Backbone as CSV, one residue per row, in Angstrom:
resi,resn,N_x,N_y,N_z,CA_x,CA_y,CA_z,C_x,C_y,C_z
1,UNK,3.862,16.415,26.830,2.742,16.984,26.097,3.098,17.215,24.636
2,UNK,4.022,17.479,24.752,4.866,17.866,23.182,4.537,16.742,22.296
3,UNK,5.055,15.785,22.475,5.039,14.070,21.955,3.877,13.894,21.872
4,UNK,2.589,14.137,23.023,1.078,13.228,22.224,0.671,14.620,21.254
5,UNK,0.812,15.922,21.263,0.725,16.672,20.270,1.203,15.961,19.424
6,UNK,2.314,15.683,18.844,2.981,15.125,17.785,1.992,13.923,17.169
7,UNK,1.958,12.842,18.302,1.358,11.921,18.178,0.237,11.893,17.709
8,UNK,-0.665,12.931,18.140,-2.544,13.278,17.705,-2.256,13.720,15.863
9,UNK,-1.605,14.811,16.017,-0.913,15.355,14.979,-1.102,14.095,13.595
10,UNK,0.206,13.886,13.748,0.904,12.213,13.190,-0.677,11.669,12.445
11,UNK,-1.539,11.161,13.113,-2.899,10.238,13.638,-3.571,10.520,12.905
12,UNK,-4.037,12.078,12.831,-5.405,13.116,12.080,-4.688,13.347,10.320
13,UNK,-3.115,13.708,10.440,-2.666,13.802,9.250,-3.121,12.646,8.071
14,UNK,-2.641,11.252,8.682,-2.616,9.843,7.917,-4.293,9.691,7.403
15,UNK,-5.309,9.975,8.534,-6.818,9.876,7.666,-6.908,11.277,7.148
16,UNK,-6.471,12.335,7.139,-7.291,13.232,6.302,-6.180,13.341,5.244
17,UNK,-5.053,12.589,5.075,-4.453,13.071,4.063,-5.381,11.925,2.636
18,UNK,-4.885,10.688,3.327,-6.120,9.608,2.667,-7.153,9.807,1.612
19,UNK,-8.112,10.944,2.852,-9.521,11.799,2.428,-8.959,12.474,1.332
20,UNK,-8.105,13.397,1.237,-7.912,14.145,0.404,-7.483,13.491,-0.732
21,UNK,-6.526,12.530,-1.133,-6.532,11.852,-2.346,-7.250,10.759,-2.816
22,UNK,-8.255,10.327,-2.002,-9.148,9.723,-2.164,-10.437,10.413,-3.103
23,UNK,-10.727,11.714,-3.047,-11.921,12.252,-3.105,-11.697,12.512,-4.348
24,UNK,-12.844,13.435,-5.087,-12.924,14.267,-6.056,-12.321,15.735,-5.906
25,UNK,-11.226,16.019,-6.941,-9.981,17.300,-6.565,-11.065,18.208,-6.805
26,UNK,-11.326,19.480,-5.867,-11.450,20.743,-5.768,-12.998,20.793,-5.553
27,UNK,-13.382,19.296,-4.701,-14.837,19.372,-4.324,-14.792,20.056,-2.786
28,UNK,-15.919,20.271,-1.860,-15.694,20.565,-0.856,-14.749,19.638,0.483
29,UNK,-15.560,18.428,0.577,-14.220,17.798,0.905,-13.183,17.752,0.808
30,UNK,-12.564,17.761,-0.536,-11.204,17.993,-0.816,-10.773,19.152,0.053
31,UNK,-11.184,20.038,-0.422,-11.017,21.683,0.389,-10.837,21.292,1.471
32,UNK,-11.996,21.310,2.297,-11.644,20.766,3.770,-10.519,20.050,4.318
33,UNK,-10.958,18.636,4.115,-9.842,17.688,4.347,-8.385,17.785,4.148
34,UNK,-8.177,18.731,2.925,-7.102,18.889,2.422,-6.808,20.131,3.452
35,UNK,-7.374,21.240,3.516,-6.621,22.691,4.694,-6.210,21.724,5.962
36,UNK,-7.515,20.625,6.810,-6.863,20.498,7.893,-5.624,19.231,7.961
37,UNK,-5.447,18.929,6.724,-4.090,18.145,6.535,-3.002,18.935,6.711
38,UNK,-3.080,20.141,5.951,-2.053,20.820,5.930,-1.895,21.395,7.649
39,UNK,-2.771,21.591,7.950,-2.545,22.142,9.641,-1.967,20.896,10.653
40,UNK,-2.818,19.709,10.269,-1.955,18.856,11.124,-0.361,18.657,10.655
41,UNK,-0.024,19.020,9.228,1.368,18.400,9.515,1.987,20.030,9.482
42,UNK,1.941,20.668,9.421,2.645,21.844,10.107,2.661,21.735,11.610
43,UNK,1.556,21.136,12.708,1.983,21.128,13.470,2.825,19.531,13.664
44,UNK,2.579,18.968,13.026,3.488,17.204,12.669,4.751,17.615,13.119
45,UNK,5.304,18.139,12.121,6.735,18.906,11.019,7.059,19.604,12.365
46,UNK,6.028,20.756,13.037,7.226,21.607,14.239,7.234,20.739,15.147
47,UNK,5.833,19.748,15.958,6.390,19.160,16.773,7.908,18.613,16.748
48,UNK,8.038,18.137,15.499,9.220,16.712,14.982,10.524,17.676,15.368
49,UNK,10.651,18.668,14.644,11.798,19.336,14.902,12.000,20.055,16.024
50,UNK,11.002,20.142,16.953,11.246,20.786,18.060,11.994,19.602,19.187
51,UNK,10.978,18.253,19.570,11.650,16.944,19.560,12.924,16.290,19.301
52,UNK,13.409,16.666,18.320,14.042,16.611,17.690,15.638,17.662,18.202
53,UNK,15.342,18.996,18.432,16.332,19.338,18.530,16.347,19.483,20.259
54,UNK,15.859,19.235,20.969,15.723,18.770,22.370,17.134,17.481,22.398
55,UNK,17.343,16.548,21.404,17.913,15.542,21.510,18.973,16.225,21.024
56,UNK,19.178,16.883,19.949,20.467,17.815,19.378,20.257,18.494,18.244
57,UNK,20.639,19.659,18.114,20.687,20.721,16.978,20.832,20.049,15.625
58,UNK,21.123,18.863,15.347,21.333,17.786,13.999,20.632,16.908,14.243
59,UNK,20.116,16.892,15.281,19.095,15.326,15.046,18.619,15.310,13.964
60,UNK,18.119,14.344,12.795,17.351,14.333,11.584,15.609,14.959,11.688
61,UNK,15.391,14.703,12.650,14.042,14.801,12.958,13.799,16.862,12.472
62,UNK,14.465,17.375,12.896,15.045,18.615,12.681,14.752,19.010,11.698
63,UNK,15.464,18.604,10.660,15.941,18.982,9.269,14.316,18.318,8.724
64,UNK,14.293,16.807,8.997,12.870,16.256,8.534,11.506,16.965,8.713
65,UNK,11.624,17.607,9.921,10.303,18.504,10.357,10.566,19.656,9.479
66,UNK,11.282,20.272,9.180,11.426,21.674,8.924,10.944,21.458,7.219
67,UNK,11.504,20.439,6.533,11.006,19.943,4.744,9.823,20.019,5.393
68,UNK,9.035,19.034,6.289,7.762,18.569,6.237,6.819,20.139,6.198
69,UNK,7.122,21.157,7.523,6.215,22.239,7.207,6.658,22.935,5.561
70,UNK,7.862,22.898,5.292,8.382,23.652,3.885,7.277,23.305,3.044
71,UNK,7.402,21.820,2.611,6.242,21.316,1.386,4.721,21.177,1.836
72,UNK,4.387,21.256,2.610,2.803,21.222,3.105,2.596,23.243,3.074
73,UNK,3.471,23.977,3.036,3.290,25.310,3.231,3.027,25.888,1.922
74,UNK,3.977,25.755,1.108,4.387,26.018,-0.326,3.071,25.233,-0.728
75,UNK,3.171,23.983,-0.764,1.655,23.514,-1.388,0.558,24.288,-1.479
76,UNK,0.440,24.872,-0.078,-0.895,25.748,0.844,-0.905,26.951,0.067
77,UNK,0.376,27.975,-0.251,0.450,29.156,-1.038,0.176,28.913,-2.544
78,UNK,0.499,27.745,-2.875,0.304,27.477,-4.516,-1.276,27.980,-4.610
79,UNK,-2.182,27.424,-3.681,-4.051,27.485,-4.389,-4.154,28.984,-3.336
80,UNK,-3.480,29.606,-2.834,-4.290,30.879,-2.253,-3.853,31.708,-3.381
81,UNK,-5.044,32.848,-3.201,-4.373,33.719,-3.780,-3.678,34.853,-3.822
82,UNK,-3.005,35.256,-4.480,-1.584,36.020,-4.508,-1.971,37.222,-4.036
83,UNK,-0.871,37.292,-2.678,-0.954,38.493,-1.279,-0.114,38.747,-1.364
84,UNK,0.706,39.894,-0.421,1.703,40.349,0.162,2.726,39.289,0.868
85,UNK,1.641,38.652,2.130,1.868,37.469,2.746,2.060,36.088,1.864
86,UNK,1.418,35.810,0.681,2.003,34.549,-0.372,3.581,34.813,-0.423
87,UNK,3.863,36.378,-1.365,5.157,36.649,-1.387,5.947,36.737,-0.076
88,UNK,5.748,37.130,1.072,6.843,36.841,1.704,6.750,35.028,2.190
89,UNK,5.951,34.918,2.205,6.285,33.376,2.556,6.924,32.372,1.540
90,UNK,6.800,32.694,0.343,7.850,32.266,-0.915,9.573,32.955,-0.577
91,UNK,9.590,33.648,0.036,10.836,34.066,0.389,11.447,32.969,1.269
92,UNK,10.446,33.237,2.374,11.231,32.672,3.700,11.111,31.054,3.089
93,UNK,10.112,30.284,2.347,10.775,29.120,1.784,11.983,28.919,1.133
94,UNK,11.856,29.994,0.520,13.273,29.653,-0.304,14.118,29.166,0.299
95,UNK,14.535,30.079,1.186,15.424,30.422,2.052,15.637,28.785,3.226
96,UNK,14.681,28.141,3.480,14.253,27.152,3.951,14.790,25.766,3.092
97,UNK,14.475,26.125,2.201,14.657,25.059,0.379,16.382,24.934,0.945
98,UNK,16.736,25.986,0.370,18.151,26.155,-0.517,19.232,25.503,1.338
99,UNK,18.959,26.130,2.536,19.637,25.651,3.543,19.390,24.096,3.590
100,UNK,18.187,23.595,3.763,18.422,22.280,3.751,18.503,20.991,2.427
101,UNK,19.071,21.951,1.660,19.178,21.105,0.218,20.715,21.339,0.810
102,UNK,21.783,22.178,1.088,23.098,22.629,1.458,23.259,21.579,2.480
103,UNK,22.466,21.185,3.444,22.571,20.518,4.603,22.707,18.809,4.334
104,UNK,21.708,18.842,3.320,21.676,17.174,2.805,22.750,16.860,1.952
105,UNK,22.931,17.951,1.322,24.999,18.045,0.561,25.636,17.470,1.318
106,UNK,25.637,18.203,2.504,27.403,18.253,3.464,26.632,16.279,4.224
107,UNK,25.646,16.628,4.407,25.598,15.042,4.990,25.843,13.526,4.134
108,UNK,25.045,13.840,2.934,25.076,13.012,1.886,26.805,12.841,1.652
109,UNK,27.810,13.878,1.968,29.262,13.595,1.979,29.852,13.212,2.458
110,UNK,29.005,13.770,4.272,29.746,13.039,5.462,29.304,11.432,4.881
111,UNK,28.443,10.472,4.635,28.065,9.560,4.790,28.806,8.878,3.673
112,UNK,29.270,9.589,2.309,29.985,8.485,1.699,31.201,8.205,1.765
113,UNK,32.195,9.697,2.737,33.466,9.164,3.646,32.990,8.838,4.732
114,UNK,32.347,8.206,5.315,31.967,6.689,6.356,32.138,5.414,5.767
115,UNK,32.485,4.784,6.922,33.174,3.223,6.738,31.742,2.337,5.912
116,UNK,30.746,2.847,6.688,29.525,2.383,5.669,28.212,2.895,5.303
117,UNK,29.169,4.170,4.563,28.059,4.831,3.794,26.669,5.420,4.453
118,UNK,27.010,5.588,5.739,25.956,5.933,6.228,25.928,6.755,7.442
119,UNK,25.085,8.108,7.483,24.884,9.130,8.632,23.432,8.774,9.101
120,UNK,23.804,8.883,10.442,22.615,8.787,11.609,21.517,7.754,10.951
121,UNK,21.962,6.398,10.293,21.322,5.155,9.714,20.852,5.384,8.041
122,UNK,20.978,6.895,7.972,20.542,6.696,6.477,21.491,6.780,5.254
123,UNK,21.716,6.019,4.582,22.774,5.781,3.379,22.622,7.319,2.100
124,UNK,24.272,7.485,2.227,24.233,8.640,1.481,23.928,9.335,-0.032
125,UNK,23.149,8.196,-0.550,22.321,7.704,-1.558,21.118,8.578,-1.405
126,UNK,20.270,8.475,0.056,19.020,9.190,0.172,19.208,10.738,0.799
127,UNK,20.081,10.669,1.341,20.813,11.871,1.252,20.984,13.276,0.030
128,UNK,21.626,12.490,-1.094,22.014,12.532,-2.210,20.009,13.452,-2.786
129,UNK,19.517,12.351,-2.843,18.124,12.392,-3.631,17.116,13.529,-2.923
130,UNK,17.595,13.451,-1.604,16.635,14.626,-0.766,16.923,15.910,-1.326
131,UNK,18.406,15.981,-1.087,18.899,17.228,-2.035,19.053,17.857,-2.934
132,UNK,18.752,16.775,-4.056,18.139,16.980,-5.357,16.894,17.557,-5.337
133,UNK,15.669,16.928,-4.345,14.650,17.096,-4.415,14.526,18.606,-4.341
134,UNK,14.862,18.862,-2.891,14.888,20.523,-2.347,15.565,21.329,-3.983
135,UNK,16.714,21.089,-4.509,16.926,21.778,-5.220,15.707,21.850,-6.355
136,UNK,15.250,21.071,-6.575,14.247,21.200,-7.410,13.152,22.176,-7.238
137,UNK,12.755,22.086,-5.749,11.909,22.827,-5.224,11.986,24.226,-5.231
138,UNK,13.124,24.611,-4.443,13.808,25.518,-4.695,13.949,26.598,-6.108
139,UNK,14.369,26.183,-6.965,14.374,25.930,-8.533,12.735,26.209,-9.140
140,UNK,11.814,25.847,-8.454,10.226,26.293,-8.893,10.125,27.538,-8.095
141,UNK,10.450,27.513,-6.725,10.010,28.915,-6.139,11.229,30.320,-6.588
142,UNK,11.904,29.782,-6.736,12.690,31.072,-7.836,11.588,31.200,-9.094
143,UNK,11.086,30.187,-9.443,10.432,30.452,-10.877,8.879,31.676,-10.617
144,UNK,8.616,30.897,-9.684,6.998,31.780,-8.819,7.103,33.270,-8.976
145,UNK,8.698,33.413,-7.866,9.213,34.660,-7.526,9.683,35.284,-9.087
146,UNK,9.899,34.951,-9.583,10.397,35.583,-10.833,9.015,35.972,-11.561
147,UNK,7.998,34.931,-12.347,7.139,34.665,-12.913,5.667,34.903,-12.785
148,UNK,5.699,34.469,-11.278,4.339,34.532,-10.738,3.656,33.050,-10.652
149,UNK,2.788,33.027,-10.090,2.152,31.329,-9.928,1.528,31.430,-11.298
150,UNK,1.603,29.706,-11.516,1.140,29.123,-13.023,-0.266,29.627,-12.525
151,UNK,-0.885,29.126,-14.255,-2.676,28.618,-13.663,-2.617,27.366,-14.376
152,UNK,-4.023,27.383,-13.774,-4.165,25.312,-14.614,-3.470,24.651,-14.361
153,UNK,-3.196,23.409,-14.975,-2.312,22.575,-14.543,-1.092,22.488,-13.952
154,UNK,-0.111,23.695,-14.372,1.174,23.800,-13.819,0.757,23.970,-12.200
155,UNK,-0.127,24.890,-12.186,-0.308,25.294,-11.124,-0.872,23.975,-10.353
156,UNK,-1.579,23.583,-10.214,-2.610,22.004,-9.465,-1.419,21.205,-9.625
157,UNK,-0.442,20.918,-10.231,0.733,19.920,-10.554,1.230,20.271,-9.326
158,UNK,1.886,21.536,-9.572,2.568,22.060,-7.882,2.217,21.426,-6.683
159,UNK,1.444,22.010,-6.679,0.423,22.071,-5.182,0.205,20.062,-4.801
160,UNK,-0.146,19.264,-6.103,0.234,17.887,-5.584,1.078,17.410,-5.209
161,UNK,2.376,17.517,-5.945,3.423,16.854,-6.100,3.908,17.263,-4.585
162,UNK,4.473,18.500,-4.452,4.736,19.089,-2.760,3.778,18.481,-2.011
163,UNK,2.211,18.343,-1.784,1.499,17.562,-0.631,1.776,16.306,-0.394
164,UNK,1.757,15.625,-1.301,2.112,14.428,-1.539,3.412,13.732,-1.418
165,UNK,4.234,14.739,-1.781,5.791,14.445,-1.024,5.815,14.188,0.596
166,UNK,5.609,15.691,1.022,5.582,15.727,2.885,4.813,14.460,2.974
167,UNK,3.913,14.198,2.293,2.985,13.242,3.477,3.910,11.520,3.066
168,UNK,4.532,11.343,1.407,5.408,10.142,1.890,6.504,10.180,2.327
169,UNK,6.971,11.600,2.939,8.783,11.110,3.215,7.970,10.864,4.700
170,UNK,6.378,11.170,5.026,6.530,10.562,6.842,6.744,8.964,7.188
171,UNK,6.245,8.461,5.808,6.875,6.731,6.579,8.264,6.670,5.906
172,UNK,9.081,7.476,5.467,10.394,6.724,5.332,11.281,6.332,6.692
173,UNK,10.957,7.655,7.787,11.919,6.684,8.631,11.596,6.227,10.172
174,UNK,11.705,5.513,10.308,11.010,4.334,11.003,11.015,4.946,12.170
175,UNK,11.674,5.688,13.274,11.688,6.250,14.358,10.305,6.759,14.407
176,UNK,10.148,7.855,13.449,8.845,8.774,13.403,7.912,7.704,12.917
177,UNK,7.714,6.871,12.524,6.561,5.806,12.198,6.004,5.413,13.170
178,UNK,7.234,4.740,14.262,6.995,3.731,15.317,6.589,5.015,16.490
179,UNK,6.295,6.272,16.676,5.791,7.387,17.472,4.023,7.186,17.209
180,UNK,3.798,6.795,16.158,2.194,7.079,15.366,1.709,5.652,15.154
181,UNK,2.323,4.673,14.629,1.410,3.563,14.434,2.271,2.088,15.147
182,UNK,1.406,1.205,15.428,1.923,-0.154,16.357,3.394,-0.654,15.418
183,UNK,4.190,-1.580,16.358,5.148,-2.049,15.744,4.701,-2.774,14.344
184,UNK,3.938,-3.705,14.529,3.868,-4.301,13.055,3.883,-3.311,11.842
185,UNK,3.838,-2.465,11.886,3.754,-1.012,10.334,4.836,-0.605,10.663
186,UNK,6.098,-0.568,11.364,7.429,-0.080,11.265,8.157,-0.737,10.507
187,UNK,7.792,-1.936,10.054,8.995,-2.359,8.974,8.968,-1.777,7.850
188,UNK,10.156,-2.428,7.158,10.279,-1.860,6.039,9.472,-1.444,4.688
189,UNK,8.938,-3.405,4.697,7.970,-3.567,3.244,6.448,-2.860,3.998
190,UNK,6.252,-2.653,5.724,5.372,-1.198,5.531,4.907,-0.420,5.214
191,UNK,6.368,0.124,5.834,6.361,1.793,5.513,6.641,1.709,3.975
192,UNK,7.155,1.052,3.116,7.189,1.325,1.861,6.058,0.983,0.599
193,UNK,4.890,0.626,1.674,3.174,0.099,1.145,2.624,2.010,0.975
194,UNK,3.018,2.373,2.058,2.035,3.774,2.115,2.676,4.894,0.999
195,UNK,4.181,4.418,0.922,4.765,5.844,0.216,3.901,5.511,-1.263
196,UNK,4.339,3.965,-1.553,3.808,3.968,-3.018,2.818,4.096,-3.306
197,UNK,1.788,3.648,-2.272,0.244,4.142,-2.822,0.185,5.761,-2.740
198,UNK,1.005,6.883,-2.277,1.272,8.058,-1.748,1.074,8.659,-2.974
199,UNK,2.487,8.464,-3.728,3.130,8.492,-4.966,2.449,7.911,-6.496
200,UNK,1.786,6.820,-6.042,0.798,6.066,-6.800,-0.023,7.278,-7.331
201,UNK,-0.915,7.753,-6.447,-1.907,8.073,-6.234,-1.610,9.483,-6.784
202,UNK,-0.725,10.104,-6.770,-0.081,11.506,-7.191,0.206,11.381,-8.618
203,UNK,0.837,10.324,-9.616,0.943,10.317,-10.203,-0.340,10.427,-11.360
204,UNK,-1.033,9.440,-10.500,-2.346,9.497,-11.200,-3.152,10.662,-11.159
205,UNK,-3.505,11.567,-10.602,-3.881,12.548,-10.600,-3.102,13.664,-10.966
206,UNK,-1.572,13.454,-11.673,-0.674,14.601,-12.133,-1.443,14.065,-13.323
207,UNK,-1.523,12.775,-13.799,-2.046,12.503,-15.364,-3.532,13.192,-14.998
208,UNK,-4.199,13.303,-14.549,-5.694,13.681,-14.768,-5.847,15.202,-14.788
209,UNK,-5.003,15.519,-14.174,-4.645,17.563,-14.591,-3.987,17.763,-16.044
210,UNK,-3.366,16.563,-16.548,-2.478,16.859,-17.682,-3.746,17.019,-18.946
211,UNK,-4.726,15.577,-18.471,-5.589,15.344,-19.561,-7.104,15.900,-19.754
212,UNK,-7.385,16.446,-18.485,-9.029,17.214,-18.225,-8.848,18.672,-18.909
213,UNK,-9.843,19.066,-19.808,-9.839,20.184,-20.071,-9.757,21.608,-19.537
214,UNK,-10.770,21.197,-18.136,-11.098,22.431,-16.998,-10.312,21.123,-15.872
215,UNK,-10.092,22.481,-14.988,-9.375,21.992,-13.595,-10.504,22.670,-12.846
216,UNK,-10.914,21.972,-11.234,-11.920,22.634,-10.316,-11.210,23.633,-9.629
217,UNK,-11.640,24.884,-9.251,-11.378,25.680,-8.172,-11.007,25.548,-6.365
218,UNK,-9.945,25.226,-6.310,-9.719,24.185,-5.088,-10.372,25.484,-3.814
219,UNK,-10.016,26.740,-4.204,-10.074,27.426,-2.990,-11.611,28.265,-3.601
220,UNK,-12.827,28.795,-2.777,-13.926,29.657,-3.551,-12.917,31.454,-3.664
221,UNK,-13.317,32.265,-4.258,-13.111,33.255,-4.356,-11.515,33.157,-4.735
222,UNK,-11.117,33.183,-5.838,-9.864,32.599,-5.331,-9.443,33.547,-6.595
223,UNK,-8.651,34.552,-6.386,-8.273,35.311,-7.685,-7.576,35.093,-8.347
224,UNK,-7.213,33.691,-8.716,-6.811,33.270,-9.609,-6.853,31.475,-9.999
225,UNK,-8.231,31.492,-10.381,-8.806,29.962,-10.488,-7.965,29.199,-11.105
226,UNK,-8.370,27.493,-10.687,-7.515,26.565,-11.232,-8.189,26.318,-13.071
227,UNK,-8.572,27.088,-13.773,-9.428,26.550,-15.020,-7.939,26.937,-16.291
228,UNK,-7.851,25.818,-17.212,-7.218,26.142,-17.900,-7.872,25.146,-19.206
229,UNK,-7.687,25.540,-20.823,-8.093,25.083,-21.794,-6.853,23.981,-22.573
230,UNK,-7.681,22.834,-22.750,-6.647,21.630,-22.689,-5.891,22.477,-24.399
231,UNK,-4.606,21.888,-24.477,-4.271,22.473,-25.486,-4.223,21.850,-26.871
C-alpha cells in the first residue's frame, strides 16, 4: 500500500506541478494547483524515505525523500504568512538543511576514495553539488531567521527556485522514475528532458519577478503580500 501511495503521489505531483508553471503566477489556479503539489510531494518525499529506509537506514531514497519534503515545505512557508508555526518550521528545516548537506559531504568523500568515483551509482561530483545546494539553502533560512522573509521579488524568487528544485531532482534518479512512469522515460536523455524544461521554466519566471513592477498575491489575506516597486 505504501508503494501505490507513493506511486498515486509520484502521478498527481508531475500534472499539477506542470499546472503550476504553466499558468499565470498568483492566479487562482496557480494557488490551487500549486498547494496540492506541494501536498502530493510531501507525501512523494515521506513515502520515498520511508521505502527507502525499509531497505536500509542509508538507502538514498532516504536522504532524497527527506530534501524533497525540505524544499516543497520551505517553499510552502515562504508565501504563508508569518506565524509562530512558520518560525518553528524554519527551525526544524534548518536543522534538516545543514544534516543532509553534512551527509552529502561524508558521501561525496566516500565516493571519490572509491575505485570509481562512485556511491550507491551516483558519482561524487553530484554528491559534491547537492551539498552545495543544501548549503545554500540553509544559508537563506539562517537569513529568514535572522531577517525575516523578503517581500517582492526576493521573496517569489525563494519560493520558485526551492519548488522547482524538489520537483527536478525527482527525475534525476532513475529507480524513483521507473516507480511512476513506463520504461521508455527512464533513460537518461529522459529524465534529463523534464529537469530542463523544470529549470527552463524557473529561470524564466525568476526573470519575470526580476522585471514586473507589481508581483500577484500568491496566497488571499496574506499579511504580507507579494507587491514590490520595480526599482
Amino acid at each position: 500500500m505504501l508503494l501505490s501511495i507513493h506511486i498515486a503521489a509520484g502521478g498527481l505531483a508531475i500534472v499539477l506541478g506542470a499546472v503550476a508553471l504553466l499558468v499565470k503566477k498568483g492566479g487562482t489556479i496557480h494557488r490551487r494547483s500549486g498547494l496540492l503539489f506541494v501536498y502530493s510531494m510531501l507525501v512523494l518525499g515521506t513515502t520515498a524515505a520511508l521505502l527507502g529506509f525499509r531497505k536500509s537506514p542509508t538507502d538514498g531514497n532516504v536522504f532524497g525523500g527527506l530534501m524533497t519534503v525540505y524544499f516543497v515545505g520551505t517553499a510552502l512557508t515562504t508565501v504563508r504568512p508569518v506565524s509562530s508555526w512558520t518560525r518553528r518550521s524554519n527551525v526544524a528545516a534548518l536543522t534538516v538543511a545543514v544534516g543532509l548537506a553534512l551527509i552529502d559531504i561524508a558521501g561525496g568523500v566516500k565516493a571519490f576514495n572509491s575505485p570509481r568515483g562512485l556511491l550507491n551509482g551516483v558519482p561524487f561530483v553530484m554528491h559534491f553539488f547537492i551539498a552545495g545546494v543544501m548549503i545554500l539553502a540553509a544559508t537563506g533560512d539562517v537569513r529568514i531567521m535572522r531577517f525575516g522573509v523578503p517581500r517582492g521579488g526576493p521573496r517569489l524568487a525563494r519560493h520558485l527556485w526551492r519548488m522547482c528544485f524538489a520537483a527536478g531532482s525527482f527525475f534525476s534518479i532513475r529507480e524513483r522514475v521507473a516507480k511512476i512512469l513506463p520504461e521508455p522515460f527512464t533513460t537518461a536523455p529522459m529524465r534529463a528532458l523534464p529537469i530542463l524544461l523544470v529549470f527552463g521554466a524557473m529561470f524564466y519566471w525568476l526573470w519575470r519577478v526580476r522585471r514586473r513592477r507589481t508581483l500577484p498575491v500568491l496566497l488571499q489575506h496574506d499579511s504580507m503580500p507579494l507587491t514590490t516597486r520595480a526599482k
